[in-house]
XYZ file of C-alpha atoms in Angstrom:
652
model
C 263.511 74.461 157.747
C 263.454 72.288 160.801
C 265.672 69.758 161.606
C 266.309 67.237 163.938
C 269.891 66.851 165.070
C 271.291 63.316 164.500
C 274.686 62.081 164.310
C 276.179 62.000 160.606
C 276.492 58.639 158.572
C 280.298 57.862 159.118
C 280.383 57.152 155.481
C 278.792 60.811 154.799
C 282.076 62.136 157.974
C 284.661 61.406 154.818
C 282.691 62.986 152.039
C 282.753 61.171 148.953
C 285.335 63.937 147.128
C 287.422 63.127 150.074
C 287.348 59.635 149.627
C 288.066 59.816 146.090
C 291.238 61.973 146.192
C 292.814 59.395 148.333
C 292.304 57.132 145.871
C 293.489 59.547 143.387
C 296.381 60.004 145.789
C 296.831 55.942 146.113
C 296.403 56.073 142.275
C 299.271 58.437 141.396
C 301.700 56.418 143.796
C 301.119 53.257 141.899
C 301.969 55.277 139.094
C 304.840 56.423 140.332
C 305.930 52.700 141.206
C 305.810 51.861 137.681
C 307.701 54.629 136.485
C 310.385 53.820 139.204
C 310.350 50.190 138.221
C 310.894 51.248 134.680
C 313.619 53.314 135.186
C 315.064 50.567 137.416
C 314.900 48.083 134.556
C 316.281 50.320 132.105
C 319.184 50.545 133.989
C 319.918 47.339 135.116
C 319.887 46.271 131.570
C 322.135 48.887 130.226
C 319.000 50.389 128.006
C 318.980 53.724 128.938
C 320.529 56.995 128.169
C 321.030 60.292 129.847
C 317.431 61.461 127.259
C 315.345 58.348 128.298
C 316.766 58.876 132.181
C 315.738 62.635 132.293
C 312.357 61.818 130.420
C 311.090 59.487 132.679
C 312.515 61.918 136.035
C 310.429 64.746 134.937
C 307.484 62.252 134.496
C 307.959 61.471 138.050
C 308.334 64.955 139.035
C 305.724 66.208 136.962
C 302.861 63.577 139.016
C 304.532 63.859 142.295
C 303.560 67.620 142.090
C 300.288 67.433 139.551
C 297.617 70.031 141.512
C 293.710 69.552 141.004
C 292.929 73.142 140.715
C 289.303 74.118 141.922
C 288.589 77.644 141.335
C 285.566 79.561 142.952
C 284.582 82.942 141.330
C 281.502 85.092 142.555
C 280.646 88.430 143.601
C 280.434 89.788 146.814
C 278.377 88.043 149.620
C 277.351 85.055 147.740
C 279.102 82.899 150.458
C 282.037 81.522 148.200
C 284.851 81.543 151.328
C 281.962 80.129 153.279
C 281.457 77.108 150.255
C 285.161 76.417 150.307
C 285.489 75.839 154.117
C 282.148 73.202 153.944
C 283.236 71.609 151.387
C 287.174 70.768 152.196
C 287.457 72.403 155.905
C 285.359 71.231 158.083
C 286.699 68.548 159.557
C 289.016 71.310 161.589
C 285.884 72.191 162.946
C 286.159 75.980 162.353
C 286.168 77.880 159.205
C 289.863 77.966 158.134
C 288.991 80.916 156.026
C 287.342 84.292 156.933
C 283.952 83.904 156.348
C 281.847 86.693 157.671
C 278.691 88.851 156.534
C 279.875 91.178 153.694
C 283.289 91.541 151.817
C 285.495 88.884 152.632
C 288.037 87.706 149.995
C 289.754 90.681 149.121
C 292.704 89.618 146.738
C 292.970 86.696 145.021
C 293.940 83.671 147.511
C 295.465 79.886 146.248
C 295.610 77.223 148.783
C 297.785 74.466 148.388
C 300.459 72.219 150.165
C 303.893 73.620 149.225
C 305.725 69.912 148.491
C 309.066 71.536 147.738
C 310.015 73.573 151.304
C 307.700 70.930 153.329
C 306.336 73.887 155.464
C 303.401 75.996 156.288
C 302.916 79.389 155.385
C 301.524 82.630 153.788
C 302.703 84.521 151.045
C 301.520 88.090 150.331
C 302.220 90.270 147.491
C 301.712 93.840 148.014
C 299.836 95.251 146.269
C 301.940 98.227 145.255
C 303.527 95.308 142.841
C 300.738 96.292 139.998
C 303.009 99.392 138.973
C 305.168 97.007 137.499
C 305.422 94.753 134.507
C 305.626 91.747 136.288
C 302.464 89.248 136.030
C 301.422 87.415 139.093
C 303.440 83.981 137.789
C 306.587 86.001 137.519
C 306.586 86.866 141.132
C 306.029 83.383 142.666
C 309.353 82.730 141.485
C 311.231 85.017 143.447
C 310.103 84.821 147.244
C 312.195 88.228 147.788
C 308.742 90.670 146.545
C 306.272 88.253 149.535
C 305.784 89.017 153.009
C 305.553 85.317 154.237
C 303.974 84.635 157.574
C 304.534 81.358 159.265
C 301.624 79.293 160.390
C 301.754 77.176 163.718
C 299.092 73.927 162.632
C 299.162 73.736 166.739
C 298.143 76.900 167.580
C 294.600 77.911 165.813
C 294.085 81.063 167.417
C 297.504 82.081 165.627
C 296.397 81.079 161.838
C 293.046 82.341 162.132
C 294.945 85.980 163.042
C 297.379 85.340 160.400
C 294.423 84.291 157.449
C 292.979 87.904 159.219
C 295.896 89.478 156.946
C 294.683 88.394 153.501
C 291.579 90.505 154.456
C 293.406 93.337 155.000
C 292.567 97.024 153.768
C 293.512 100.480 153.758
C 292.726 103.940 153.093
C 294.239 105.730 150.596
C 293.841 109.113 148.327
C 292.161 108.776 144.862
C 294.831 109.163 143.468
C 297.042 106.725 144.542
C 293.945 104.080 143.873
C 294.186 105.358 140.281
C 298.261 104.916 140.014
C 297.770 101.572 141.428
C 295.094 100.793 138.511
C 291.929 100.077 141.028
C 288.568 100.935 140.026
C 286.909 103.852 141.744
C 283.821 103.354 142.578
C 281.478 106.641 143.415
C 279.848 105.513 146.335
C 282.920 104.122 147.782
C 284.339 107.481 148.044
C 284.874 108.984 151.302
C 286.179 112.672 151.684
C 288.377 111.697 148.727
C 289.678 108.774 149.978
C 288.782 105.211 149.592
C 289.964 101.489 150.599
C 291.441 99.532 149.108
C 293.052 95.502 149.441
C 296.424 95.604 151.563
C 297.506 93.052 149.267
C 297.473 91.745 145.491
C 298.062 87.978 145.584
C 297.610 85.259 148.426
C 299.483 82.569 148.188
C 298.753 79.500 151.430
C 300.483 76.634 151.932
C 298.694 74.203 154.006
C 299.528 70.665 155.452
C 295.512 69.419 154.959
C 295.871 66.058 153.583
C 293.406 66.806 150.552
C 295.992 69.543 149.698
C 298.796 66.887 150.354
C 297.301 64.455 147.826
C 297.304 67.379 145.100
C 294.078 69.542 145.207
C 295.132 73.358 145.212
C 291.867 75.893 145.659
C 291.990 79.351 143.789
C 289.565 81.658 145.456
C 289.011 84.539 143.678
C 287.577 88.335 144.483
C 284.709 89.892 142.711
C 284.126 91.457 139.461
C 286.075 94.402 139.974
C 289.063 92.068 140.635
C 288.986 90.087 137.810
C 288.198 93.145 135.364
C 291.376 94.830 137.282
C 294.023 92.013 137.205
C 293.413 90.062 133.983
C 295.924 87.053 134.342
C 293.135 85.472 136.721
C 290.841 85.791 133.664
C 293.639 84.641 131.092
C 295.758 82.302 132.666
C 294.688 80.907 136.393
C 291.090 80.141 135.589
C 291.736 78.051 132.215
C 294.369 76.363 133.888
C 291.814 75.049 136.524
C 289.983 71.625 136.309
C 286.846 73.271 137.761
C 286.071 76.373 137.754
C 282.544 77.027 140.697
C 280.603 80.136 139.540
C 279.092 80.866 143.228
C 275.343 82.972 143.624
C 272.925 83.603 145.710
C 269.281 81.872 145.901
C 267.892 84.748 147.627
C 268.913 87.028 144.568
C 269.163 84.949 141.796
C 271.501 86.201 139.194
C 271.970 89.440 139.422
C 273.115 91.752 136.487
C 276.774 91.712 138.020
C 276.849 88.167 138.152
C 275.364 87.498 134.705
C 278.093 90.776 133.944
C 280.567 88.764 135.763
C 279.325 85.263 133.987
C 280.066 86.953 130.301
C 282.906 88.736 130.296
C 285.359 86.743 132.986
C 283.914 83.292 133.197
C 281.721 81.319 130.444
C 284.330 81.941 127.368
C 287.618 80.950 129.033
C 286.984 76.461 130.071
C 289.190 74.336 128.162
C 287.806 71.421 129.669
C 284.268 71.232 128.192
C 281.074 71.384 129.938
C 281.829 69.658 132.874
C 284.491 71.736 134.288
C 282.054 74.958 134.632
C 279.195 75.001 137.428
C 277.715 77.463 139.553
C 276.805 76.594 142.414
C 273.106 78.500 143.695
C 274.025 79.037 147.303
C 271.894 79.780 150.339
C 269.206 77.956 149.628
C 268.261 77.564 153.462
C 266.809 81.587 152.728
C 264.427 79.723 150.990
C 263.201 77.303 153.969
C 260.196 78.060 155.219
C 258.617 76.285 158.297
C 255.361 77.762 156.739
C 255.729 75.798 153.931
C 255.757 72.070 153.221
C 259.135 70.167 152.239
C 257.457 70.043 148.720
C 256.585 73.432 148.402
C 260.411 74.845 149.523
C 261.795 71.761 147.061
C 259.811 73.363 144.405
C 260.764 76.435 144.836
C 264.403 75.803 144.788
C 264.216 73.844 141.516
C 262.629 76.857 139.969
C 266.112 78.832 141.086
C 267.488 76.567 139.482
C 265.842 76.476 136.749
C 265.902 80.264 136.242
C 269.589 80.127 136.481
C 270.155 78.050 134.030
C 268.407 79.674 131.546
C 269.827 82.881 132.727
C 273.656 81.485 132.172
C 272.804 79.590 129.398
C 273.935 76.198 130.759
C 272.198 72.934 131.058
C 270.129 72.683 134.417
C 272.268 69.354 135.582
C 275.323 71.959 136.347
C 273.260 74.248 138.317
C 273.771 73.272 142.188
C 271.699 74.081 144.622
C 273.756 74.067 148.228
C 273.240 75.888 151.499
C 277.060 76.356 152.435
C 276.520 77.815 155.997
C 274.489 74.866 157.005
C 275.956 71.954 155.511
C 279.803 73.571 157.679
C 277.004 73.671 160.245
C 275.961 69.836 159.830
C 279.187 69.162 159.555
C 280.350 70.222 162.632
C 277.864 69.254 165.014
C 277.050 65.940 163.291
C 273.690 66.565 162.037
C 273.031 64.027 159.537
C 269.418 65.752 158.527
C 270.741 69.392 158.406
C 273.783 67.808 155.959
C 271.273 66.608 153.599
C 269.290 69.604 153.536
C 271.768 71.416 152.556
C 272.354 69.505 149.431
C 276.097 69.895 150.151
C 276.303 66.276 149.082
C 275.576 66.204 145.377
C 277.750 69.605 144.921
C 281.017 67.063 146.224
C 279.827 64.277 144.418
C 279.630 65.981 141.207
C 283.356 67.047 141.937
C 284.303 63.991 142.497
C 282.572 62.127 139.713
C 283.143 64.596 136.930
C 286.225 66.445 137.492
C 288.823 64.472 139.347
C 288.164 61.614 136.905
C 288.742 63.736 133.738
C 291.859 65.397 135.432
C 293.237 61.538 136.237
C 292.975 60.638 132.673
C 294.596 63.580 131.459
C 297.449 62.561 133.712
C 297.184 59.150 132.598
C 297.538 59.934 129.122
C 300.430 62.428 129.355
C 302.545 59.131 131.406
C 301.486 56.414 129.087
C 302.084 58.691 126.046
C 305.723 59.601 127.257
C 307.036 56.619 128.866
C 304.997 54.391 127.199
C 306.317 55.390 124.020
C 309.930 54.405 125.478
C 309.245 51.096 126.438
C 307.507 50.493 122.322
C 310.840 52.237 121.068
C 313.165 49.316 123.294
C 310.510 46.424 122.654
C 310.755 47.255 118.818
C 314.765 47.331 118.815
C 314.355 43.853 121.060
C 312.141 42.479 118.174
C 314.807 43.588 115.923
C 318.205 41.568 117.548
C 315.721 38.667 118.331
C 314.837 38.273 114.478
C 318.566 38.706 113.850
C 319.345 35.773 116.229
C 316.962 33.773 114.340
C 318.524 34.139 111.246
C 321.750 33.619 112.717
C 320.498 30.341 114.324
C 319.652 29.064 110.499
C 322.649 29.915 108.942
C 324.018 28.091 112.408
C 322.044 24.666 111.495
C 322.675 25.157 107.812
C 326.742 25.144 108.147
C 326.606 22.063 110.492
C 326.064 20.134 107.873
C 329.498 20.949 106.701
C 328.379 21.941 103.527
C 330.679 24.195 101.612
C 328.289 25.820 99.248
C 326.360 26.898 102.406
C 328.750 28.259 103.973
C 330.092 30.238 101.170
C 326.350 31.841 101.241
C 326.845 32.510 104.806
C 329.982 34.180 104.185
C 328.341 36.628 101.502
C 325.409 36.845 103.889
C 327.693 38.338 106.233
C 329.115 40.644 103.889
C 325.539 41.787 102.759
C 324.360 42.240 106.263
C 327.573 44.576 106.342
C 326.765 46.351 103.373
C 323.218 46.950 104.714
C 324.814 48.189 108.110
C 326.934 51.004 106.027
C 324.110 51.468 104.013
C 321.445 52.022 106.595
C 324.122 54.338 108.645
C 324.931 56.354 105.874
C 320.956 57.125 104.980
C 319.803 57.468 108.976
C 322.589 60.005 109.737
C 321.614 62.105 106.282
C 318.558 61.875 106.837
C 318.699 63.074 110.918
C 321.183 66.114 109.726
C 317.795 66.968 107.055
C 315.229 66.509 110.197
C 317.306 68.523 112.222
C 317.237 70.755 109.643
C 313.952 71.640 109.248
C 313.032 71.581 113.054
C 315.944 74.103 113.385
C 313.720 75.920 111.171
C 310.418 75.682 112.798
C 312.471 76.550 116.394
C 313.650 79.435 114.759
C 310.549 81.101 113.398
C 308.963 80.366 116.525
C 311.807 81.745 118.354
C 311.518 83.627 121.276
C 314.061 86.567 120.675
C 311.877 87.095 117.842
C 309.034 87.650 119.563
C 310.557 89.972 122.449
C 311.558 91.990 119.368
C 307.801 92.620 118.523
C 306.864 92.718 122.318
C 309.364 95.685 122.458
C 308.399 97.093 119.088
C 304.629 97.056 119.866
C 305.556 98.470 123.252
C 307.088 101.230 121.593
C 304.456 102.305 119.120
C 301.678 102.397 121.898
C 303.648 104.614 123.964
C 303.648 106.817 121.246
C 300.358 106.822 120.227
C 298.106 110.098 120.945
C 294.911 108.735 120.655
C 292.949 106.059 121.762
C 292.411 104.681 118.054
C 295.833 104.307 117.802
C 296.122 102.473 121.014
C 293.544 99.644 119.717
C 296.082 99.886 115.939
C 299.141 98.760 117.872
C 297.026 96.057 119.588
C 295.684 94.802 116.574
C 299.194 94.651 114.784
C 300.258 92.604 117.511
C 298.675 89.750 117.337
C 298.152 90.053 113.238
C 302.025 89.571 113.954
C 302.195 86.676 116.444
C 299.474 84.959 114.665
C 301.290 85.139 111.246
C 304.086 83.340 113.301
C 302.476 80.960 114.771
C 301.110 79.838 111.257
C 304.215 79.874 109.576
C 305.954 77.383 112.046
C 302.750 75.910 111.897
C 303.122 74.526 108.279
C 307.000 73.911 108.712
C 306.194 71.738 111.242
C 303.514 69.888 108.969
C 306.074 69.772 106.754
C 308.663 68.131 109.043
C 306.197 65.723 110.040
C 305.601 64.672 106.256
C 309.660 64.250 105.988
C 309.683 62.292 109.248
C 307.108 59.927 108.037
C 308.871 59.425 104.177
C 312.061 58.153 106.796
C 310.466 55.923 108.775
C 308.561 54.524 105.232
C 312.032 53.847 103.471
C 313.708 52.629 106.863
C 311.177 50.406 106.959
C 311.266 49.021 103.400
C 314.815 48.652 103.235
C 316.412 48.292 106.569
C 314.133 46.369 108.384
C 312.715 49.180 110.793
C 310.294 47.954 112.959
C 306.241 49.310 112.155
C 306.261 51.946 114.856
C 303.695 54.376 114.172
C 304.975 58.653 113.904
C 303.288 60.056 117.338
C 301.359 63.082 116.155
C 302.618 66.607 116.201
C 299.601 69.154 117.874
C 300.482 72.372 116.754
C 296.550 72.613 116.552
C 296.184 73.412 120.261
C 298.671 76.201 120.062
C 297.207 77.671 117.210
C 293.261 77.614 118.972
C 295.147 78.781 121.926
C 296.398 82.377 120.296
C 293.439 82.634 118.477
C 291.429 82.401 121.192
C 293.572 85.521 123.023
C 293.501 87.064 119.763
C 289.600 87.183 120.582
C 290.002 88.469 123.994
C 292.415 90.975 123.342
C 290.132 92.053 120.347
C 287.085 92.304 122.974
C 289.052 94.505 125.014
C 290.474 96.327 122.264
C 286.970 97.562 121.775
C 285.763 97.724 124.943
C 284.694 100.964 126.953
C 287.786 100.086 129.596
C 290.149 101.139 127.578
C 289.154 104.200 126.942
C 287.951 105.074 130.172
C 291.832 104.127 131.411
C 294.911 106.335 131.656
C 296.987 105.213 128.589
C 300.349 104.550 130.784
C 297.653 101.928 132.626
C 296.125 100.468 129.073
C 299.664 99.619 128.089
C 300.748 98.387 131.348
C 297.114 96.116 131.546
C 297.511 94.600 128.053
C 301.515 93.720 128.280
C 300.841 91.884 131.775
C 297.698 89.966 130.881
C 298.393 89.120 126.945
C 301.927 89.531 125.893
C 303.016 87.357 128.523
C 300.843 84.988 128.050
C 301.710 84.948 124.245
C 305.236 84.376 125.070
C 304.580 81.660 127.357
C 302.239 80.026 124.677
C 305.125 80.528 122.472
C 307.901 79.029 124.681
C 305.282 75.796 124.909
C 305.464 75.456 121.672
C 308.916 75.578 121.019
C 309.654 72.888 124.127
C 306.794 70.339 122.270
C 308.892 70.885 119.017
C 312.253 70.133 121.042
C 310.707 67.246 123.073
C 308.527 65.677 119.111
C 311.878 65.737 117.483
C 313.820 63.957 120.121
C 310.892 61.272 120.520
C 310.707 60.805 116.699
C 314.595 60.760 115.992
C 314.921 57.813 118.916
C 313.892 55.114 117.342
C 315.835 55.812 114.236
C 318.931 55.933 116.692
C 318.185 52.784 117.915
C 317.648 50.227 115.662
C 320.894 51.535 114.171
C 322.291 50.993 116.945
C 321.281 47.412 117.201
C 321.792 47.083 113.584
C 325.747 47.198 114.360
C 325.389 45.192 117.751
C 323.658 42.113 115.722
C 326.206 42.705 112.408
C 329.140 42.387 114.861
C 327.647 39.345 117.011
C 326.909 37.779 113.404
C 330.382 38.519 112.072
C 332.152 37.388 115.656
C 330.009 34.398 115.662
C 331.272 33.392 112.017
C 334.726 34.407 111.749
C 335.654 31.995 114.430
C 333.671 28.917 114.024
C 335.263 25.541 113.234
C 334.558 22.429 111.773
C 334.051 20.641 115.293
C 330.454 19.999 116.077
C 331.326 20.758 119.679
C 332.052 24.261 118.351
C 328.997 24.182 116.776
C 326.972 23.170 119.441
C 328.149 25.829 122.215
C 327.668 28.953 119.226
C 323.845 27.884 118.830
C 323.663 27.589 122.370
C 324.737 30.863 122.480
C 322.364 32.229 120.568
C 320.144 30.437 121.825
C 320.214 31.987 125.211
C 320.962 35.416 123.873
C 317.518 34.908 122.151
C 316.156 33.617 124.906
C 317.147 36.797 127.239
C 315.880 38.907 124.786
C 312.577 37.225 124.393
C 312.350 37.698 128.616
C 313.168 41.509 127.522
C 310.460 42.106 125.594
C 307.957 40.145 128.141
C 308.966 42.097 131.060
C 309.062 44.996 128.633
C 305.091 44.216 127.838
C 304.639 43.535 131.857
C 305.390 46.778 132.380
C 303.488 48.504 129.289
C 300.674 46.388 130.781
C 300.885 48.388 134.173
C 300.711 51.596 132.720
C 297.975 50.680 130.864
C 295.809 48.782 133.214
C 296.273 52.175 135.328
C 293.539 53.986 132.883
C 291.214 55.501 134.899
C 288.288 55.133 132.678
C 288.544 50.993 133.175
C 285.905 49.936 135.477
C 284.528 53.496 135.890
């Protein structure tokens, strides 16, 4: 297709993705502002605590280093390095990664801006690492097993030879591919010898500012890879927001894509629809300057259309995009050639679909946890102010001087202590029972316990002769975990029951303000096993593990599932710690304030005289002390209101 060159829209030199993570970027600092100003206030006004202090820290620390995770999966030579570098490179006016005809990406490579050291770098894990029984995640935390290369951001000669490295093969005997678990491929076979990747695992920290407002970019190998290192298909693609299934328009999808499609990529979103495209690239090999523009646009939409039958997706997620030329357009300024390439609609659907649904994910993780601190101090506020109002009656009623009143203020005192003992007595039983029972559900979900059948399954499949008894031991596994999981399952239903008949009676008899029990989702968890209870079952029963040496099958399944499991496990536990706390806070509070007004209402009493002037300066007192609570609660809502008004979805 023929273009003419002009110079690009400056709106189009930003693309709209761009422009949208800095707001994103602008977004989470406002954010952050508000949780700062919260914990500011809390402070000054002697209302927090060494919990509420931590909580809203690792709220801060949580969105100061929240990633947008993009991951691109494809085959060989669809142009998926070559995608990346249009879409978030090309302002450096070179491709950042290698991006040439044939195999490029030969381990699996995350980009990101490493917030922590501050510095630029890569990390490389060899790839003799897969003959132990560490997964990928349990090597980033221990920079001793990388070789790190520094990258000068002045010098681009030196970081395009140091990206070079991730590329990296070598040549090695058959055997040694098969120790290392690699596929062997027939026609890759040279005089008994064949290449393979230099390294596992890329790891690249970058200063870009996209990657310094929070996008991180997982850029994974082909199907062999993902087949050969199954945390990418377990862990680090469900964890991304968006996950871009990259082909070709000059093949269409090709049995190892739609192979590639089933097994690694369709069955594994979390996030719904949205967060799964593929992206139909190299459209420009279907320009013709034989053809009219509406003959090539029809042709393209019928790609398209015969891709999305072909995945089984609606045709709206189906992008057509010529990556080559829109870096091209990009770089020279060629405003035609940019929308030719159709890059535009591919980074506006990123940044009208997924960065949005990532933000109010965010969102509703902040205003969930810190929002639910500022209710729990607003409803203990509401508590001393009704207090001071009573207080304020009794106040008017004794001066009047009458006797009789007074000796009802007296026993009013003494029944406001009563209730005090009372309500102290029940809240502390009744926290020792809730303790109880989540010292139960911690314990059957317990981690030791699992290890023991991690080490006990381990056992039993080293043992077993036969194949069938491989895909047994597998099976009892995760009959096992999955019993567990359901068991602390209903103990935590039932805690939530006994938390909810506490807050009833505390409410009926003591005055507890009508704060609503936050839900306990030990749903997820449950959907979460049972969904790598399916993929363990499909590869239970699939021809890989029988084609595999059995040392291999065991290694393959503890890396990929059982840690996993355990993590899913350890999740699970920590939102049973973190529920309890949350639930057992406000209990502890409006005790607390319980015996601050009882002692102000006794202190208040046992000293008054008969002189009016006495009486006078107590309600005045109270009167202020009601009035600085009132201003509590208001700035208390002011800030509620900020956290709020930051949803996302308002206005969009």
């Amino acid at each position: 297709m023929a273009a003419i060159a002009h110079e690009l829209d400056p709106n189009r030199r930003v693309n709209h993705f761009s422009r949208q993570m800095h707001a994103y970027d602008e977004w989470r600092q406002a954010l952050l502002s508000t949780l700062s100003d919260t914990r500011q206030w809390l402070d000054q006004h002697k209302l927090s605590s060494a919990e509420l202090d931590l909580r809203i820290y690792e709220n801060c620390e949580s969105l100061k280093s929240d990633k947008l995770t993009i991951a691109f999966a494809a085959e060989f030579s669809r142009g998926k390095s070559e995608l990346i570098n249009a879409i978030f490179f090309a302002d450096y006016q070179r491709r950042l990664l290698p991006s040439d005809v044939g195999r490029t990406t030969m381990c699996t490579t995350e980009l990101f801006y490493d917030h922590v050291l501050g510095s630029t770098y890569i990390q490389l894990l060899p790839i003799e690492t897969r003959r132990q029984d560490l997964s990928i995640e349990e090597y980033t935390h221990n920079r001793d097993y990388w070789h790190i290369i520094d990258l000068d951001i002045d010098s681009p000669d030196q970081m395009a030879d140091a990206l070079q490295e991730v590329v990296k093969v070598k040549t090695v005997s058959i055997d040694e591919a098969k120790s290392l678990g690699l596929p062997i491929e027939d026609d890759c076979i040279n005089n008994g010898t064949i290449e393979i990747p230099v390294w596992r695992h890329a790891r690249i920290s970058f200063p870009h500012p996209l990657l310094k407002q929070g996008l991180a970019i997982l850029d994974t190998p082909g199907l062999n890879a993902l087949g050969t290192e199954p945390e990418l298909t377990v862990s680090m693609l469900p964890k991304a927001e968006a996950v871009l299934f990259v082909l070709a328009a000059d093949t269409g999808v090709t049995r190892s894509d739609l192979e590639m499609w089933r097994e690694h990529i369709a069955g594994y979103r979390k996030n719904g629809c949205d967060g799964l495209i593929a992206a139909l690239n190299k459209i420009d090999t279907l320009w013709d300057e034989m053809k009219s523009p509406a003959q090539i646009a029809k042709a393209i939409a019928s790609q398209r259309k015969a891709t999305a039958h072909a995945l089984g997706i609606d045709e709206s997620r189906v992008l057509p995009v010529s990556a080559q030329k829109a870096l091209l357009a990009k770089v020279k300024q060629d405003q035609a050639l940019l929308e030719a390439s159709q890059i535009t609609e591919l980074e506006d659907y990123l940044a009208n679909k997924i960065l949005p649904s990532k933000q109010r994910i965010v969102w509703q993780k902040i205003v969930n946890d810190t929002g639910s601190i500022l209710d729990d101090v607003a409803g203990a506020k509401h508590t001393q102010i009704n207090y001071l109002t009573s207080q304020q009656q009794q106040m008017h009623a004794l001066s009047h001087k009458n006797t009789e009143l007074s000796n009802q203020v007296a026993q009013k005192i003494q029944t406001t202590k009563e209730n005090y003992h009372s309500c102290t007595t029940y809240s502390e039983t009744s926290k020792t029972k809730l303790n109880h029972q989540a010292k139960l559900v911690r314990d059957t979900i317990n981690l030791e316990a699992i290890d023991y059948t991690v080490a006990r399954t381990r056992k039993e499949m080293s043992s077993a002769l036969t194949t069938i008894g491989l895909r047994q031991q597998i099976g009892v596994f995760f009959d096992s975990v999955r019993d567990t999981m359901q068991v602390g399952a209903n103990q935590s239903d039932q805690m939530v029951e006994d938390f909810e008949a506490v807050y009833k009676r505390m409410k009926k008899d003591y005055g507890f303000p009508d704060i609503k029990l936050k839900p306990l989702n030990m749903v997820k968890h449950r959907t979460h096993l049972d969904k790598l209870y399916l993929q363990g079952t499909q590869w239970r029963d699939s021809t890989d593990l029988t084609m595999t040496e059995q040392s291999l099958v065991i290694k393959k399944f503890f890396i990929s599932m059982v840690s996993h499991v355990r993590g899913l496990f350890y999740n699970a536990r920590e939102d049973i710690d973190k529920w309890t706390q949350e639930s057992l806070r406000p209990i502890t509070m409006h005790v607390d304030e319980m015996r601050q007004n009882m002692e102000r209402h006794i202190e208040i009493f046992s000293k008054i005289s008969d002189s009016r002037t006495s009486m006078r300066d107590k309600l005045s007192c109270l009167e202020e002390k009601q009035s600085a609570a009132e201003k509590m609660v208001d700035e208390l809502l002011k800030l509620k209101t900020r956290l709020t008004e930051a949803d996302p979805s308002v206005g969009s």
